[in-house]
PDB file of C-alpha atoms in Angstrom:
ATOM      1  CA  MET S1434     -22.852-272.323 -57.960  1.00 39.00           C
ATOM      2  CA  ARG S1435     -20.682-273.107 -60.030  1.00 36.00           C
ATOM      3  CA  ARG S1436     -21.030-269.317 -61.721  1.00 38.00           C
ATOM      4  CA  GLY S1437     -20.410-267.841 -58.415  1.00 40.00           C
ATOM      5  CA  GLY S1438     -16.695-270.650 -58.120  1.00 38.00           C
ATOM      6  CA  PRO S1439     -14.815-268.995 -60.871  1.00 35.00           C
ATOM      7  CA  ARG S1440     -15.957-265.199 -60.225  1.00 36.00           C
ATOM      8  CA  LEU S1441     -14.487-265.743 -56.659  1.00 33.00           C
ATOM      9  CA  ALA S1442     -10.888-267.644 -57.336  1.00 37.00           C
ATOM     10  CA  PRO S1443      -9.006-264.846 -58.996  1.00 32.00           C
ATOM     11  CA  THR S1444      -9.699-262.826 -55.314  1.00 30.00           C
ATOM     12  CA  ILE S1445      -8.622-265.814 -53.659  1.00 30.00           C
ATOM     13  CA  ALA S1446      -5.775-266.481 -55.396  1.00 32.00           C
ATOM     14  CA  LEU S1447      -4.657-262.791 -54.689  1.00 28.00           C
ATOM     15  CA  SER S1448      -5.240-263.143 -51.102  1.00 33.00           C
ATOM     16  CA  VAL S1449      -2.985-266.247 -51.185  1.00 32.00           C
ATOM     17  CA  LEU S1450      -0.099-264.203 -52.998  1.00 31.00           C
ATOM     18  CA  VAL S1451      -0.753-261.689 -50.521  1.00 32.00           C
ATOM     19  CA  ALA S1452      -0.611-263.686 -47.457  1.00 36.00           C
ATOM     20  CA  VAL S1453       2.493-265.266 -48.563  1.00 33.00           C
ATOM     21  CA  PHE S1454       4.269-262.246 -49.527  1.00 32.00           C
ATOM     22  CA  ALA S1455       3.420-260.842 -46.015  1.00 35.00           C
ATOM     23  CA  CYS S1456       4.693-263.945 -44.488  1.00 34.00           C
ATOM     24  CA  ARG S1457       8.009-263.353 -46.286  1.00 36.00           C
ATOM     25  CA  VAL S1458       8.557-259.523 -45.073  1.00 32.00           C
ATOM     26  CA  ALA S1459       7.320-260.303 -41.654  1.00 37.00           C
ATOM     27  CA  LEU S1460       9.844-262.934 -41.777  1.00 38.00           C
ATOM     28  CA  ALA S1461      12.630-260.754 -43.328  1.00 41.00           C
ATOM     29  CA  GLY S1462      12.206-258.802 -40.710  1.00 48.00           C
ATOM     30  CA  PRO S1463      12.662-254.715 -40.951  1.00 61.00           C
ATOM     31  CA  ALA S1464      16.246-253.347 -40.864  1.00 77.00           C
ATOM     32  CA  ASP S1465      18.034-253.355 -37.327  1.00 86.00           C
ATOM     33  CA  PRO S1466      18.287-249.628 -36.304  1.00 90.00           C
ATOM     34  CA  PHE S1467      21.316-250.397 -34.443  1.00 93.00           C
ATOM     35  CA  GLY S1468      22.825-252.345 -36.661  1.00 91.00           C
ATOM     36  CA  GLY S1469      25.305-249.368 -37.801  1.00 92.00           C
ATOM     37  CA  VAL S1470      25.763-248.336 -34.197  1.00 96.00           C
ATOM     38  CA  GLU S1471      29.335-248.536 -32.739  1.00 97.00           C
ATOM     39  CA  ILE S1472      30.004-247.165 -29.353  1.00 98.00           C
ATOM     40  CA  LYS S1473      32.808-244.889 -28.878  1.00 98.00           C
ATOM     41  CA  ALA S1474      34.572-244.278 -25.717  1.00 98.00           C
ATOM     42  CA  THR S1475      36.297-240.576 -24.925  1.00 98.00           C
ATOM     43  CA  HIS S1476      38.770-240.564 -21.761  1.00 98.00           C
ATOM     44  CA  VAL S1477      37.332-237.889 -19.854  1.00 98.00           C
ATOM     45  CA  ALA S1478      39.104-236.971 -16.439  1.00 98.00           C
ATOM     46  CA  GLY S1479      40.124-239.534 -13.165  1.00 97.00           C
ATOM     47  CA  ALA S1480      38.127-243.319 -13.287  1.00 98.00           C
ATOM     48  CA  VAL S1481      35.849-241.023 -15.409  1.00 98.00           C
ATOM     49  CA  HIS S1482      35.085-241.961 -19.358  1.00 98.00           C
ATOM     50  CA  MET S1483      32.376-240.664 -21.424  1.00 98.00           C
ATOM     51  CA  LEU S1484      30.594-243.615 -24.330  1.00 98.00           C
ATOM     52  CA  GLU S1485      28.591-242.577 -26.998  1.00 98.00           C
ATOM     53  CA  GLY S1486      26.395-244.775 -29.274  1.00 97.00           C
ATOM     54  CA  ALA S1487      22.778-244.022 -30.069  1.00 97.00           C
ATOM     55  CA  GLY S1488      20.436-241.925 -27.504  1.00 95.00           C
ATOM     56  CA  GLY S1489      21.521-240.932 -23.677  1.00 98.00           C
ATOM     57  CA  ASN S1490      25.783-240.321 -23.516  1.00 98.00           C
ATOM     58  CA  ILE S1491      27.200-242.579 -20.756  1.00 98.00           C
ATOM     59  CA  GLY S1492      29.188-241.998 -18.306  1.00 98.00           C
ATOM     60  CA  VAL S1493      31.482-244.724 -16.892  1.00 98.00           C
ATOM     61  CA  SER S1494      34.052-245.057 -13.849  1.00 98.00           C
ATOM     62  CA  VAL S1495      36.556-247.706 -13.793  1.00 98.00           C
ATOM     63  CA  GLY S1496      37.989-248.490 -11.159  1.00 98.00           C
ATOM     64  CA  ASP S1497      39.710-251.190  -8.688  1.00 97.00           C
ATOM     65  CA  ASP S1498      35.796-251.020  -6.873  1.00 98.00           C
ATOM     66  CA  GLY S1499      34.802-251.857 -10.099  1.00 98.00           C
ATOM     67  CA  VAL S1500      32.167-250.459 -12.559  1.00 98.00           C
ATOM     68  CA  LEU S1501      29.644-247.362 -12.609  1.00 98.00           C
ATOM     69  CA  ILE S1502      27.519-246.596 -15.344  1.00 98.00           C
ATOM     70  CA  VAL S1503      25.305-243.389 -15.568  1.00 98.00           C
ATOM     71  CA  ASP S1504      22.242-244.603 -18.051  1.00 98.00           C
ATOM     72  CA  ASP S1505      22.299-247.135 -20.420  1.00 98.00           C
ATOM     73  CA  GLN S1506      20.892-246.164 -23.602  1.00 98.00           C
ATOM     74  CA  PHE S1507      18.645-248.703 -26.029  1.00 98.00           C
ATOM     75  CA  ALA S1508      18.298-252.400 -24.947  1.00 97.00           C
ATOM     76  CA  PRO S1509      20.090-253.965 -28.594  1.00 97.00           C
ATOM     77  CA  LEU S1510      23.140-251.979 -27.892  1.00 98.00           C
ATOM     78  CA  ALA S1511      23.386-253.559 -23.930  1.00 98.00           C
ATOM     79  CA  GLY S1512      26.244-256.147 -25.204  1.00 97.00           C
ATOM     80  CA  ARG S1513      28.415-253.364 -27.652  1.00 98.00           C
ATOM     81  CA  ILE S1514      28.429-251.043 -24.526  1.00 98.00           C
ATOM     82  CA  GLU S1515      29.091-254.115 -21.864  1.00 98.00           C
ATOM     83  CA  ALA S1516      32.074-254.869 -24.258  1.00 98.00           C
ATOM     84  CA  ALA S1517      33.176-250.842 -24.880  1.00 98.00           C
ATOM     85  CA  ILE S1518      33.154-251.458 -20.633  1.00 98.00           C
ATOM     86  CA  VAL S1519      35.332-254.215 -21.004  1.00 98.00           C
ATOM     87  CA  VAL S1520      38.264-252.586 -23.447  1.00 98.00           C
ATOM     88  CA  LEU S1521      38.539-250.228 -20.550  1.00 98.00           C
ATOM     89  CA  GLY S1522      39.659-252.227 -18.182  1.00 97.00           C
ATOM     90  CA  GLY S1523      36.093-253.154 -16.422  1.00 97.00           C
ATOM     91  CA  ALA S1524      33.840-255.790 -16.111  1.00 96.00           C
ATOM     92  CA  ALA S1525      29.573-255.787 -15.151  1.00 97.00           C
ATOM     93  CA  PRO S1526      28.542-252.734 -13.328  1.00 98.00           C
ATOM     94  CA  ARG S1527      27.889-252.693 -10.076  1.00 98.00           C
ATOM     95  CA  PHE S1528      26.113-249.416 -10.047  1.00 98.00           C
ATOM     96  CA  ILE S1529      23.645-248.443 -12.616  1.00 98.00           C
ATOM     97  CA  LEU S1530      22.536-244.278 -12.313  1.00 98.00           C
ATOM     98  CA  ASN S1531      19.772-243.048 -14.121  1.00 98.00           C
ATOM     99  CA  THR S1532      19.006-239.813 -15.111  1.00 98.00           C
ATOM    100  CA  HIS S1533      15.846-239.976 -15.759  1.00 98.00           C
ATOM    101  CA  PHE S1534      13.191-242.420 -16.958  1.00 98.00           C
ATOM    102  CA  HIS S1535      13.375-242.353 -21.283  1.00 98.00           C
ATOM    103  CA  GLY S1536      13.765-245.378 -22.779  1.00 97.00           C
ATOM    104  CA  ASP S1537      17.317-243.805 -24.453  1.00 98.00           C
ATOM    105  CA  HIS S1538      18.853-243.637 -20.715  1.00 98.00           C
ATOM    106  CA  THR S1539      17.179-246.768 -19.545  1.00 98.00           C
ATOM    107  CA  GLY S1540      16.558-249.279 -22.344  1.00 98.00           C
ATOM    108  CA  GLY S1541      19.627-251.306 -20.510  1.00 98.00           C
ATOM    109  CA  ASN S1542      18.007-251.352 -17.577  1.00 98.00           C
ATOM    110  CA  ALA S1543      16.696-254.908 -18.047  1.00 98.00           C
ATOM    111  CA  HIS S1544      19.870-256.301 -18.788  1.00 98.00           C
ATOM    112  CA  PHE S1545      22.431-254.470 -16.345  1.00 98.00           C
ATOM    113  CA  GLY S1546      19.799-254.805 -13.833  1.00 98.00           C
ATOM    114  CA  ARG S1547      20.444-258.552 -13.362  1.00 97.00           C
ATOM    115  CA  THR S1548      23.558-258.142 -11.731  1.00 96.00           C
ATOM    116  CA  GLY S1549      23.674-254.902 -10.919  1.00 98.00           C
ATOM    117  CA  LEU S1550      21.821-252.242  -8.937  1.00 98.00           C
ATOM    118  CA  ILE S1551      19.945-249.556 -10.418  1.00 98.00           C
ATOM    119  CA  VAL S1552      19.915-246.116  -8.345  1.00 98.00           C
ATOM    120  CA  ALA S1553      17.809-243.104  -9.494  1.00 98.00           C
ATOM    121  CA  HIS S1554      15.134-240.588  -8.418  1.00 98.00           C
ATOM    122  CA  GLU S1555      11.946-241.754  -7.474  1.00 98.00           C
ATOM    123  CA  ASN S1556       9.936-240.732 -10.024  1.00 98.00           C
ATOM    124  CA  VAL S1557      12.129-242.494 -12.448  1.00 98.00           C
ATOM    125  CA  ARG S1558      10.547-245.753 -10.385  1.00 98.00           C
ATOM    126  CA  THR S1559       7.036-245.010 -10.873  1.00 98.00           C
ATOM    127  CA  ARG S1560       7.170-244.309 -14.168  1.00 98.00           C
ATOM    128  CA  LEU S1561       8.765-246.628 -15.276  1.00 98.00           C
ATOM    129  CA  ALA S1562       6.992-249.059 -13.636  1.00 97.00           C
ATOM    130  CA  SER S1563       4.143-247.343 -15.125  1.00 97.00           C
ATOM    131  CA  GLY S1564       4.928-248.198 -18.194  1.00 95.00           C
ATOM    132  CA  GLN S1565       5.313-251.684 -17.691  1.00 94.00           C
ATOM    133  CA  ALA S1566       8.555-252.302 -17.724  1.00 97.00           C
ATOM    134  CA  PRO S1567      10.180-255.533 -15.940  1.00 97.00           C
ATOM    135  CA  ALA S1568      11.193-255.457 -12.259  1.00 98.00           C
ATOM    136  CA  VAL S1569      14.503-256.406 -13.365  1.00 98.00           C
ATOM    137  CA  ALA S1570      14.936-252.873 -15.313  1.00 98.00           C
ATOM    138  CA  LEU S1571      13.493-250.649 -11.830  1.00 98.00           C
ATOM    139  CA  PRO S1572      15.249-248.757  -9.784  1.00 98.00           C
ATOM    140  CA  VAL S1573      16.093-250.755  -6.767  1.00 98.00           C
ATOM    141  CA  VAL S1574      17.205-247.202  -4.167  1.00 98.00           C
ATOM    142  CA  THR S1575      15.552-244.456  -4.749  1.00 98.00           C
ATOM    143  CA  TYR S1576      15.593-240.996  -3.086  1.00 98.00           C
ATOM    144  CA  GLN S1577      13.820-237.823  -2.975  1.00 97.00           C
ATOM    145  CA  ASP S1578      16.905-235.059  -2.961  1.00 98.00           C
ATOM    146  CA  ARG S1579      20.198-236.147  -3.294  1.00 97.00           C
ATOM    147  CA  VAL S1580      22.101-239.945  -2.735  1.00 98.00           C
ATOM    148  CA  ARG S1581      26.393-239.834  -2.234  1.00 98.00           C
ATOM    149  CA  ILE S1582      28.033-242.901  -3.859  1.00 98.00           C
ATOM    150  CA  HIS S1583      31.904-243.597  -2.696  1.00 98.00           C
ATOM    151  CA  PHE S1584      33.042-245.424  -5.502  1.00 98.00           C
ATOM    152  CA  ASN S1585      36.639-245.622  -6.931  1.00 98.00           C
ATOM    153  CA  GLY S1586      38.341-242.829  -4.801  1.00 97.00           C
ATOM    154  CA  ASP S1587      35.283-240.443  -5.697  1.00 98.00           C
ATOM    155  CA  ASP S1588      32.739-239.265  -3.968  1.00 98.00           C
ATOM    156  CA  ILE S1589      29.905-239.155  -6.459  1.00 98.00           C
ATOM    157  CA  ASP S1590      27.050-237.100  -5.721  1.00 98.00           C
ATOM    158  CA  VAL S1591      23.767-238.064  -7.745  1.00 98.00           C
ATOM    159  CA  ILE S1592      21.136-234.899  -7.270  1.00 98.00           C
ATOM    160  CA  HIS S1593      18.105-234.208  -7.890  1.00 98.00           C
ATOM    161  CA  LEU S1594      16.961-231.255 -10.054  1.00 98.00           C
ATOM    162  CA  PRO S1595      13.058-230.642  -9.982  1.00 95.00           C
ATOM    163  CA  THR S1596      10.775-229.824 -12.926  1.00 95.00           C
ATOM    164  CA  GLY S1597      13.258-229.723 -15.314  1.00 97.00           C
ATOM    165  CA  HIS S1598      13.301-232.115 -18.416  1.00 98.00           C
ATOM    166  CA  THR S1599      11.680-234.388 -16.248  1.00 98.00           C
ATOM    167  CA  ASP S1600      10.359-234.610 -12.487  1.00 97.00           C
ATOM    168  CA  GLY S1601      12.833-237.143 -12.171  1.00 98.00           C
ATOM    169  CA  ASP S1602      15.587-235.604 -13.020  1.00 98.00           C
ATOM    170  CA  SER S1603      19.044-236.298 -11.110  1.00 98.00           C
ATOM    171  CA  VAL S1604      22.561-235.006 -12.538  1.00 98.00           C
ATOM    172  CA  VAL S1605      26.063-237.035 -11.211  1.00 99.00           C
ATOM    173  CA  TRP S1606      28.901-235.440  -9.933  1.00 99.00           C
ATOM    174  CA  PHE S1607      32.434-236.736  -9.691  1.00 98.00           C
ATOM    175  CA  LYS S1608      33.461-233.901  -7.437  1.00 98.00           C
ATOM    176  CA  ASN S1609      36.995-235.464  -7.057  1.00 98.00           C
ATOM    177  CA  ALA S1610      37.416-236.415 -10.829  1.00 98.00           C
ATOM    178  CA  GLY S1611      35.716-232.663 -11.421  1.00 98.00           C
ATOM    179  CA  VAL S1612      32.911-233.985 -13.669  1.00 98.00           C
ATOM    180  CA  ILE S1613      29.587-234.024 -14.476  1.00 99.00           C
ATOM    181  CA  HIS S1614      26.740-235.871 -16.213  1.00 99.00           C
ATOM    182  CA  MET S1615      24.439-233.332 -16.825  1.00 98.00           C
ATOM    183  CA  GLY S1616      21.248-236.016 -18.130  1.00 98.00           C
ATOM    184  CA  ASP S1617      18.909-234.585 -20.788  1.00 98.00           C
ATOM    185  CA  HIS S1618      19.609-230.746 -19.083  1.00 98.00           C
ATOM    186  CA  PHE S1619      22.146-230.065 -21.566  1.00 98.00           C
ATOM    187  CA  PHE S1620      22.104-230.925 -25.511  1.00 98.00           C
ATOM    188  CA  SER S1621      25.189-229.523 -26.271  1.00 97.00           C
ATOM    189  CA  GLY S1622      24.402-227.241 -29.355  1.00 97.00           C
ATOM    190  CA  ARG S1623      20.710-227.681 -29.812  1.00 97.00           C
ATOM    191  CA  PHE S1624      17.477-226.899 -28.142  1.00 98.00           C
ATOM    192  CA  PRO S1625      16.376-229.474 -25.954  1.00 98.00           C
ATOM    193  CA  PHE S1626      13.610-231.153 -25.481  1.00 98.00           C
ATOM    194  CA  VAL S1627      11.701-230.633 -22.350  1.00 98.00           C
ATOM    195  CA  ASP S1628       8.917-233.294 -21.499  1.00 98.00           C
ATOM    196  CA  VAL S1629       6.238-231.237 -20.371  1.00 97.00           C
ATOM    197  CA  ALA S1630       3.624-234.250 -20.643  1.00 96.00           C
ATOM    198  CA  SER S1631       6.229-236.256 -17.945  1.00 97.00           C
ATOM    199  CA  GLY S1632       6.499-232.758 -15.335  1.00 97.00           C
ATOM    200  CA  GLY S1633       9.122-230.702 -17.337  1.00 98.00           C
ATOM    201  CA  SER S1634       9.059-227.028 -17.660  1.00 98.00           C
ATOM    202  CA  VAL S1635      11.139-224.327 -19.772  1.00 98.00           C
ATOM    203  CA  ALA S1636      12.070-221.778 -16.217  1.00 98.00           C
ATOM    204  CA  GLY S1637      12.502-225.006 -13.898  1.00 98.00           C
ATOM    205  CA  PHE S1638      14.804-226.215 -16.614  1.00 98.00           C
ATOM    206  CA  VAL S1639      16.513-223.011 -16.227  1.00 98.00           C
ATOM    207  CA  ALA S1640      16.414-222.741 -12.785  1.00 98.00           C
ATOM    208  CA  ASN S1641      18.005-226.350 -12.633  1.00 98.00           C
ATOM    209  CA  ILE S1642      20.844-225.112 -14.871  1.00 98.00           C
ATOM    210  CA  GLU S1643      21.695-222.401 -13.018  1.00 98.00           C
ATOM    211  CA  ALA S1644      21.427-223.757  -9.954  1.00 98.00           C
ATOM    212  CA  VAL S1645      24.239-226.860 -11.099  1.00 98.00           C
ATOM    213  CA  LEU S1646      26.423-223.753 -12.978  1.00 98.00           C
ATOM    214  CA  ASP S1647      26.298-222.182  -9.236  1.00 98.00           C
ATOM    215  CA  MET S1648      27.397-225.150  -7.827  1.00 98.00           C
ATOM    216  CA  VAL S1649      30.046-226.922 -10.004  1.00 98.00           C
ATOM    217  CA  PRO S1650      33.579-225.239 -10.355  1.00 98.00           C
ATOM    218  CA  ALA S1651      34.188-223.847 -13.419  1.00 98.00           C
ATOM    219  CA  ASP S1652      37.067-226.157 -15.017  1.00 98.00           C
ATOM    220  CA  THR S1653      34.563-228.971 -14.445  1.00 98.00           C
ATOM    221  CA  GLN S1654      34.430-231.425 -17.696  1.00 98.00           C
ATOM    222  CA  VAL S1655      30.610-231.484 -18.694  1.00 98.00           C
ATOM    223  CA  ILE S1656      28.827-235.089 -20.460  1.00 98.00           C
ATOM    224  CA  PRO S1657      26.181-233.591 -22.218  1.00 98.00           C
ATOM    225  CA  GLY S1658      22.638-235.963 -21.950  1.00 98.00           C
ATOM    226  CA  HIS S1659      23.253-235.335 -26.158  1.00 98.00           C
ATOM    227  CA  GLY S1660      26.214-233.890 -27.758  1.00 97.00           C
ATOM    228  CA  PRO S1661      29.958-234.181 -27.634  1.00 97.00           C
ATOM    229  CA  LEU S1662      31.771-233.475 -24.090  1.00 98.00           C
ATOM    230  CA  GLY S1663      31.792-230.573 -23.427  1.00 98.00           C
ATOM    231  CA  GLY S1664      32.578-227.662 -20.018  1.00 98.00           C
ATOM    232  CA  VAL S1665      31.519-225.431 -18.336  1.00 98.00           C
ATOM    233  CA  ASP S1666      31.980-222.685 -21.564  1.00 98.00           C
ATOM    234  CA  GLU S1667      29.725-224.711 -23.403  1.00 98.00           C
ATOM    235  CA  LEU S1668      27.157-225.188 -20.587  1.00 98.00           C
ATOM    236  CA  ARG S1669      26.606-221.555 -19.590  1.00 98.00           C
ATOM    237  CA  LEU S1670      26.159-221.140 -24.142  1.00 98.00           C
ATOM    238  CA  ALA S1671      23.197-223.353 -24.368  1.00 98.00           C
ATOM    239  CA  LEU S1672      21.902-221.435 -20.961  1.00 98.00           C
ATOM    240  CA  GLU S1673      21.885-218.406 -22.428  1.00 98.00           C
ATOM    241  CA  VAL S1674      20.596-219.135 -25.863  1.00 98.00           C
ATOM    242  CA  ILE S1675      17.744-221.396 -24.454  1.00 98.00           C
ATOM    243  CA  ARG S1676      17.021-218.290 -21.898  1.00 98.00           C
ATOM    244  CA  GLU S1677      16.926-215.348 -24.532  1.00 98.00           C
ATOM    245  CA  SER S1678      15.043-217.784 -26.711  1.00 98.00           C
ATOM    246  CA  ALA S1679      12.108-218.752 -24.494  1.00 98.00           C
ATOM    247  CA  ASP S1680      11.550-215.068 -23.151  1.00 98.00           C
ATOM    248  CA  ILE S1681      11.538-214.241 -27.237  1.00 98.00           C
ATOM    249  CA  VAL S1682       8.617-216.723 -27.440  1.00 98.00           C
ATOM    250  CA  ARG S1683       6.883-215.222 -23.513  1.00 98.00           C
ATOM    251  CA  LYS S1684       7.036-211.936 -25.191  1.00 98.00           C
ATOM    252  CA  ALA S1685       5.738-212.677 -28.725  1.00 98.00           C
ATOM    253  CA  MET S1686       2.922-214.441 -26.463  1.00 98.00           C
ATOM    254  CA  ALA S1687       1.758-211.546 -24.691  1.00 98.00           C
ATOM    255  CA  ASP S1688       1.661-209.193 -27.489  1.00 97.00           C
ATOM    256  CA  GLY S1689      -0.047-211.247 -29.471  1.00 97.00           C
ATOM    257  CA  THR S1690       2.783-211.693 -31.998  1.00 98.00           C
ATOM    258  CA  LEU S1691       3.752-215.710 -31.647  1.00 98.00           C
ATOM    259  CA  ASP S1692       2.086-216.857 -35.013  1.00 97.00           C
ATOM    260  CA  ASP S1693       4.587-214.622 -36.437  1.00 97.00           C
ATOM    261  CA  LEU S1694       7.515-215.903 -34.735  1.00 97.00           C
ATOM    262  CA  LYS S1695       6.089-219.089 -35.625  1.00 96.00           C
ATOM    263  CA  ARG S1696       6.556-218.410 -39.001  1.00 95.00           C
ATOM    264  CA  ASN S1697       9.649-215.958 -39.466  1.00 94.00           C
ATOM    265  CA  GLY S1698      11.725-217.980 -36.553  1.00 95.00           C
ATOM    266  CA  PHE S1699      14.455-216.329 -34.366  1.00 95.00           C
ATOM    267  CA  GLY S1700      16.459-214.754 -36.864  1.00 91.00           C
ATOM    268  CA  ARG S1701      19.458-216.752 -35.309  1.00 92.00           C
ATOM    269  CA  TRP S1702      20.181-219.953 -33.248  1.00 94.00           C
ATOM    270  CA  SER S1703      19.433-221.653 -37.371  1.00 89.00           C
ATOM    271  CA  GLU S1704      22.399-224.583 -36.168  1.00 94.00           C
ATOM    272  CA  TRP S1705      20.558-224.824 -32.612  1.00 97.00           C
ATOM    273  CA  GLY S1706      17.297-225.944 -34.601  1.00 96.00           C
ATOM    274  CA  SER S1707      19.530-228.980 -36.807  1.00 92.00           C
ATOM    275  CA  GLY S1708      19.041-231.785 -33.751  1.00 89.00           C
ATOM    276  CA  PHE S1709      16.129-233.864 -32.092  1.00 91.00           C
ATOM    277  CA  ILE S1710      14.193-230.337 -31.508  1.00 97.00           C
ATOM    278  CA  SER S1711      13.579-228.472 -34.499  1.00 96.00           C
ATOM    279  CA  GLU S1712      13.030-224.262 -34.506  1.00 96.00           C
ATOM    280  CA  GLY S1713       9.263-225.005 -34.577  1.00 96.00           C
ATOM    281  CA  ARG S1714       9.401-227.658 -31.675  1.00 97.00           C
ATOM    282  CA  TRP S1715      11.850-225.357 -29.639  1.00 98.00           C
ATOM    283  CA  ILE S1716       9.168-222.442 -29.773  1.00 98.00           C
ATOM    284  CA  ALA S1717       5.872-224.835 -29.137  1.00 97.00           C
ATOM    285  CA  ILE S1718       7.348-226.620 -25.994  1.00 98.00           C
ATOM    286  CA  VAL S1719       7.956-222.769 -24.361  1.00 98.00           C
ATOM    287  CA  GLU S1720       4.567-222.389 -25.542  1.00 97.00           C
ATOM    288  CA  GLN S1721       2.964-225.117 -24.508  1.00 96.00           C
ATOM    289  CA  SER S1722       5.299-224.985 -21.406  1.00 97.00           C
ATOM    290  CA  GLU S1723       3.862-221.275 -20.315  1.00 96.00           C
ATOM    291  CA  ARG S1724       0.714-221.962 -20.821  1.00 93.00           C
ATOM    292  CA  GLY S1725       0.868-225.875 -18.632  1.00 83.00           C
ATOM    293  CA  VAL S1726      -0.310-228.111 -21.127  1.00 70.00           C
ATOM    294  CA  ALA S1727       1.608-231.051 -23.132  1.00 60.00           C
ATOM    295  CA  PRO S1728       3.060-230.042 -27.265  1.00 54.00           C
ATOM    296  CA  SER S1729       1.422-231.963 -29.517  1.00 53.00           C
ATOM    297  CA  PHE S1730       3.896-232.263 -32.741  1.00 46.00           C
TER     298      PHE S1730
END
């Protein structure tokens, strides 16, 4: 027993040191990924503003009827978003419209849903509930096709876009102000993310943008899900790049040169792959969308 004790002591001592160090690290915690995020407000038109921070861009209507927001980014930013709304002359939002279910667009639901009414497509509620979102974060009003909200002197149409970015996307059209919030059907100047695993498809994505362009006037201001404020011209350019690049991938799949395309890339649009979705990831998304299975990255 005496011979065994001393041999175990260094191991025990090391274990204690490791445990103490682990406790200190745990108490210190990781660096706050949102610590340096500032919320930037841009006036778009009429009562409509755009807020940029981290995650999806937020649309805000501020007026005599109160505040309506489109998406609400990540949960830790809710206080800063609220403060930015106060600077615009508003208070707690009466309505929260979700363009789709992804967490960088719905993370603030649990905060804003305590005092406001969350509105979204039926599939958004289904997916948030299946992801174990708390009841306060779930849409209270849902729809299958569209719903119109009369607020701050505007007719606001919330329109479902089927099988595009996900299976529950909507655009929010402030018709009187001449503004449309595209959600993640518009990544300005970047390849988009199409969530095939959640019912999205590249073909549907393209068809949905075409439908929006046929619907809105040419002078409409366009709030993207990600990227700077734009207009119909920027949305049309995004459609052209998505459509042409997807056609190249489909052709490569058909003639057996997909591996060459993956290796060499498109040879253009390099700047479009500098965001969240690289050129290689976009090729994989198109391929898997065509095959009907979710891409693995």
